[in-house]
Amino acid sequence: MKQTLFIVGARGAGKTTIGKLLSEALSYKFIDTDESIQAMNKMTIAELVEQYGWEHFRKLESQTLKAVSQSERVISTGGGMVLALENRQYMQQNGIVIYLQASAEVLSQRLSLNPENSQRPSLTGKSIIEEMAEILVEREPLYQECANFIVDASLATEDIVSHVKSYILNQKTKLI
């Protein structure tokens, strides 16, 4: 049975990096919902949010999630994808949800190394560590609620891909 894999986690958790490697390892197609939204709207996320607001962006996110979901795809979702109940339910009903779990410290370190401010607008205007800590307080229960499999995102990328691939292959044998 061919599956859709949804990767969730905060920004900086490595969803895109792991998603690309995982799609190669499984011979699946890789899709990044944030990249899809930016390509379809010909604007960065920061520009979209500035012009239309977060509510509009969240609607685009939900529409994009459904539009790109197909079997044999690894879909890297935006960090806030889990905020909408409909998105959490959709991912649970239509695939396997992998949560890349990382501490605020790990996330803020990664974001400091690669800020990409135009793509990743600050949600609060606070420092990265404060912002990530607040975001995790809000989102951690949502990530866990919809996750089928939780992986420590501070592990080496090869190890994360190996753990997820083993989990996916194990799921396939249970389905046969």
Coordinates of C-alpha atoms in Angstrom, one line a residue:
M1 CA 0.0 0.0 0.0
K2 CA 1.4 3.3 -1.1
Q3 CA 1.1 6.1 1.5
T4 CA 1.1 9.8 2.0
L5 CA 3.5 11.0 4.7
F6 CA 2.9 14.3 6.4
I7 CA 5.8 15.8 8.3
V8 CA 4.9 18.3 11.0
G9 CA 6.9 20.3 13.5
A10 CA 8.0 23.8 14.3
R11 CA 10.0 25.9 11.9
G12 CA 13.6 24.9 12.1
A13 CA 12.8 21.3 13.0
G14 CA 14.1 20.1 9.7
K15 CA 10.9 19.2 7.9
T16 CA 12.1 20.2 4.4
T17 CA 15.6 18.6 4.8
I18 CA 14.2 15.4 6.2
G19 CA 11.3 15.4 3.8
K20 CA 13.6 15.6 0.8
L21 CA 15.9 12.8 2.1
L22 CA 12.9 10.6 3.0
S23 CA 11.3 11.0 -0.3
E24 CA 14.5 9.9 -2.0
A25 CA 14.8 6.9 0.4
L26 CA 11.2 5.8 -0.3
S27 CA 11.1 6.9 -4.0
Y28 CA 8.2 9.2 -3.2
K29 CA 7.6 12.7 -4.5
F30 CA 8.5 15.6 -2.2
I31 CA 6.1 18.6 -1.6
D32 CA 6.7 21.5 0.7
T33 CA 3.3 23.3 1.4
D34 CA 5.0 26.6 2.2
E35 CA 6.9 26.5 -1.1
S36 CA 3.7 25.5 -3.0
I37 CA 1.8 28.5 -1.4
Q38 CA 4.6 30.9 -2.4
A39 CA 4.8 29.5 -5.9
M40 CA 1.0 29.7 -6.5
N41 CA 0.7 33.2 -5.1
K42 CA 4.0 34.5 -6.4
M43 CA 4.7 36.1 -3.0
T44 CA 6.7 35.1 0.1
I45 CA 4.8 34.0 3.2
A46 CA 5.9 37.3 4.8
E47 CA 4.4 39.3 1.9
L48 CA 1.2 37.2 2.0
V49 CA 0.7 37.7 5.7
E50 CA 1.5 41.4 5.5
Q51 CA -0.9 42.0 2.7
Y52 CA -3.8 39.6 3.6
G53 CA -3.2 38.6 7.2
W54 CA -2.6 35.3 9.0
E55 CA -6.2 34.1 8.7
H56 CA -6.0 34.3 4.9
F57 CA -2.6 32.5 5.0
R58 CA -4.1 29.7 7.2
K59 CA -6.9 29.2 4.7
L60 CA -4.4 28.9 1.9
E61 CA -2.5 26.4 4.0
S62 CA -5.5 24.2 4.4
Q63 CA -6.4 24.3 0.7
T64 CA -2.8 23.6 -0.3
L65 CA -2.6 20.6 2.1
K66 CA -5.6 19.0 0.4
A67 CA -4.5 19.9 -3.1
V68 CA -1.1 18.3 -2.8
S69 CA -2.1 15.2 -0.9
Q70 CA -1.6 12.0 -3.0
S71 CA -0.1 8.6 -2.3
E72 CA 3.6 8.2 -2.6
R73 CA 4.3 11.7 -1.4
V74 CA 6.2 13.1 1.5
I75 CA 4.6 16.4 2.4
S76 CA 6.5 18.9 4.6
T77 CA 3.9 21.1 6.2
G78 CA 4.2 24.7 7.5
G79 CA 4.9 24.9 11.3
G80 CA 1.4 26.2 12.0
M81 CA -0.5 23.6 9.8
V82 CA -1.6 21.8 13.0
L83 CA -3.4 24.9 14.4
A84 CA -6.5 24.0 12.4
L85 CA -8.4 21.0 13.7
E86 CA -9.5 20.2 10.1
N87 CA -5.8 19.9 9.0
R88 CA -4.9 17.6 11.9
Q89 CA -7.9 15.4 11.1
Y90 CA -7.2 15.4 7.4
M91 CA -3.6 14.4 7.9
Q92 CA -4.6 11.6 10.3
Q93 CA -7.3 10.3 7.9
N94 CA -5.2 10.5 4.8
G95 CA -1.7 9.4 5.7
I96 CA 0.9 8.9 8.3
V97 CA 1.9 11.9 10.4
I98 CA 5.6 12.2 11.4
Y99 CA 6.4 14.8 14.1
L100 CA 10.0 16.1 14.1
Q101 CA 10.2 17.1 17.8
A102 CA 12.8 19.6 18.9
S103 CA 13.4 21.9 21.9
A104 CA 13.1 25.7 21.7
E105 CA 16.9 25.8 22.1
V106 CA 17.6 23.5 19.1
L107 CA 15.0 25.4 17.0
S108 CA 16.4 28.8 17.9
Q109 CA 20.0 27.7 17.2
R110 CA 19.0 26.5 13.7
L111 CA 16.9 29.5 12.9
S112 CA 19.7 31.8 14.0
L113 CA 22.1 30.0 11.6
N114 CA 19.6 30.4 8.7
P115 CA 17.2 33.2 9.5
E116 CA 15.4 33.5 6.1
N117 CA 13.4 36.4 7.6
S118 CA 11.4 37.0 4.4
Q119 CA 10.2 33.4 4.4
R120 CA 9.7 33.1 8.2
P121 CA 8.0 36.1 9.6
S122 CA 8.2 36.6 13.4
L123 CA 4.9 35.7 14.9
T124 CA 5.4 37.8 18.1
G125 CA 8.3 40.2 17.5
K126 CA 10.2 38.6 20.4
S127 CA 13.6 36.9 20.3
I128 CA 13.8 33.6 18.5
I129 CA 14.3 31.6 21.7
E130 CA 11.3 33.3 23.4
E131 CA 9.2 33.0 20.3
M132 CA 10.0 29.3 19.8
A133 CA 9.3 28.5 23.5
E134 CA 5.9 30.2 23.3
I135 CA 5.0 28.5 20.0
L136 CA 5.9 25.1 21.4
V137 CA 3.8 25.6 24.5
E138 CA 0.8 26.2 22.2
R139 CA 1.6 23.7 19.4
E140 CA 3.3 20.8 21.2
P141 CA 0.0 19.1 22.2
L142 CA -1.3 19.6 18.7
Y143 CA 1.8 18.0 17.1
Q144 CA 1.5 15.1 19.5
E145 CA -2.2 14.7 19.0
C146 CA -2.0 14.1 15.3
A147 CA 1.4 12.3 15.1
N148 CA 1.6 8.6 14.3
F149 CA 5.3 8.7 14.9
I150 CA 7.5 11.1 16.9
V151 CA 11.2 11.5 16.1
D152 CA 13.8 13.5 18.0
A153 CA 14.7 16.2 15.5
S154 CA 18.1 16.8 17.2
L155 CA 19.4 13.5 15.9
A156 CA 21.6 13.3 12.8
T157 CA 19.6 13.6 9.6
E158 CA 20.6 10.1 8.5
D159 CA 19.4 8.7 11.8
I160 CA 16.0 10.5 11.5
V161 CA 15.5 9.3 8.0
S162 CA 16.5 5.7 9.0
H163 CA 14.0 5.8 12.0
V164 CA 11.2 7.1 9.9
K165 CA 11.8 4.7 7.0
S166 CA 11.9 1.7 9.4
Y167 CA 8.6 2.9 10.9
I168 CA 7.0 3.3 7.5
L169 CA 8.2 -0.1 6.3
N170 CA 7.0 -1.7 9.5
Q171 CA 3.5 -0.1 9.0
K172 CA 3.4 -1.5 5.5
T173 CA 4.0 -5.1 6.7
K174 CA 1.2 -4.7 9.3
L175 CA -1.2 -3.7 6.5
I176 CA -0.5 -6.7 4.3

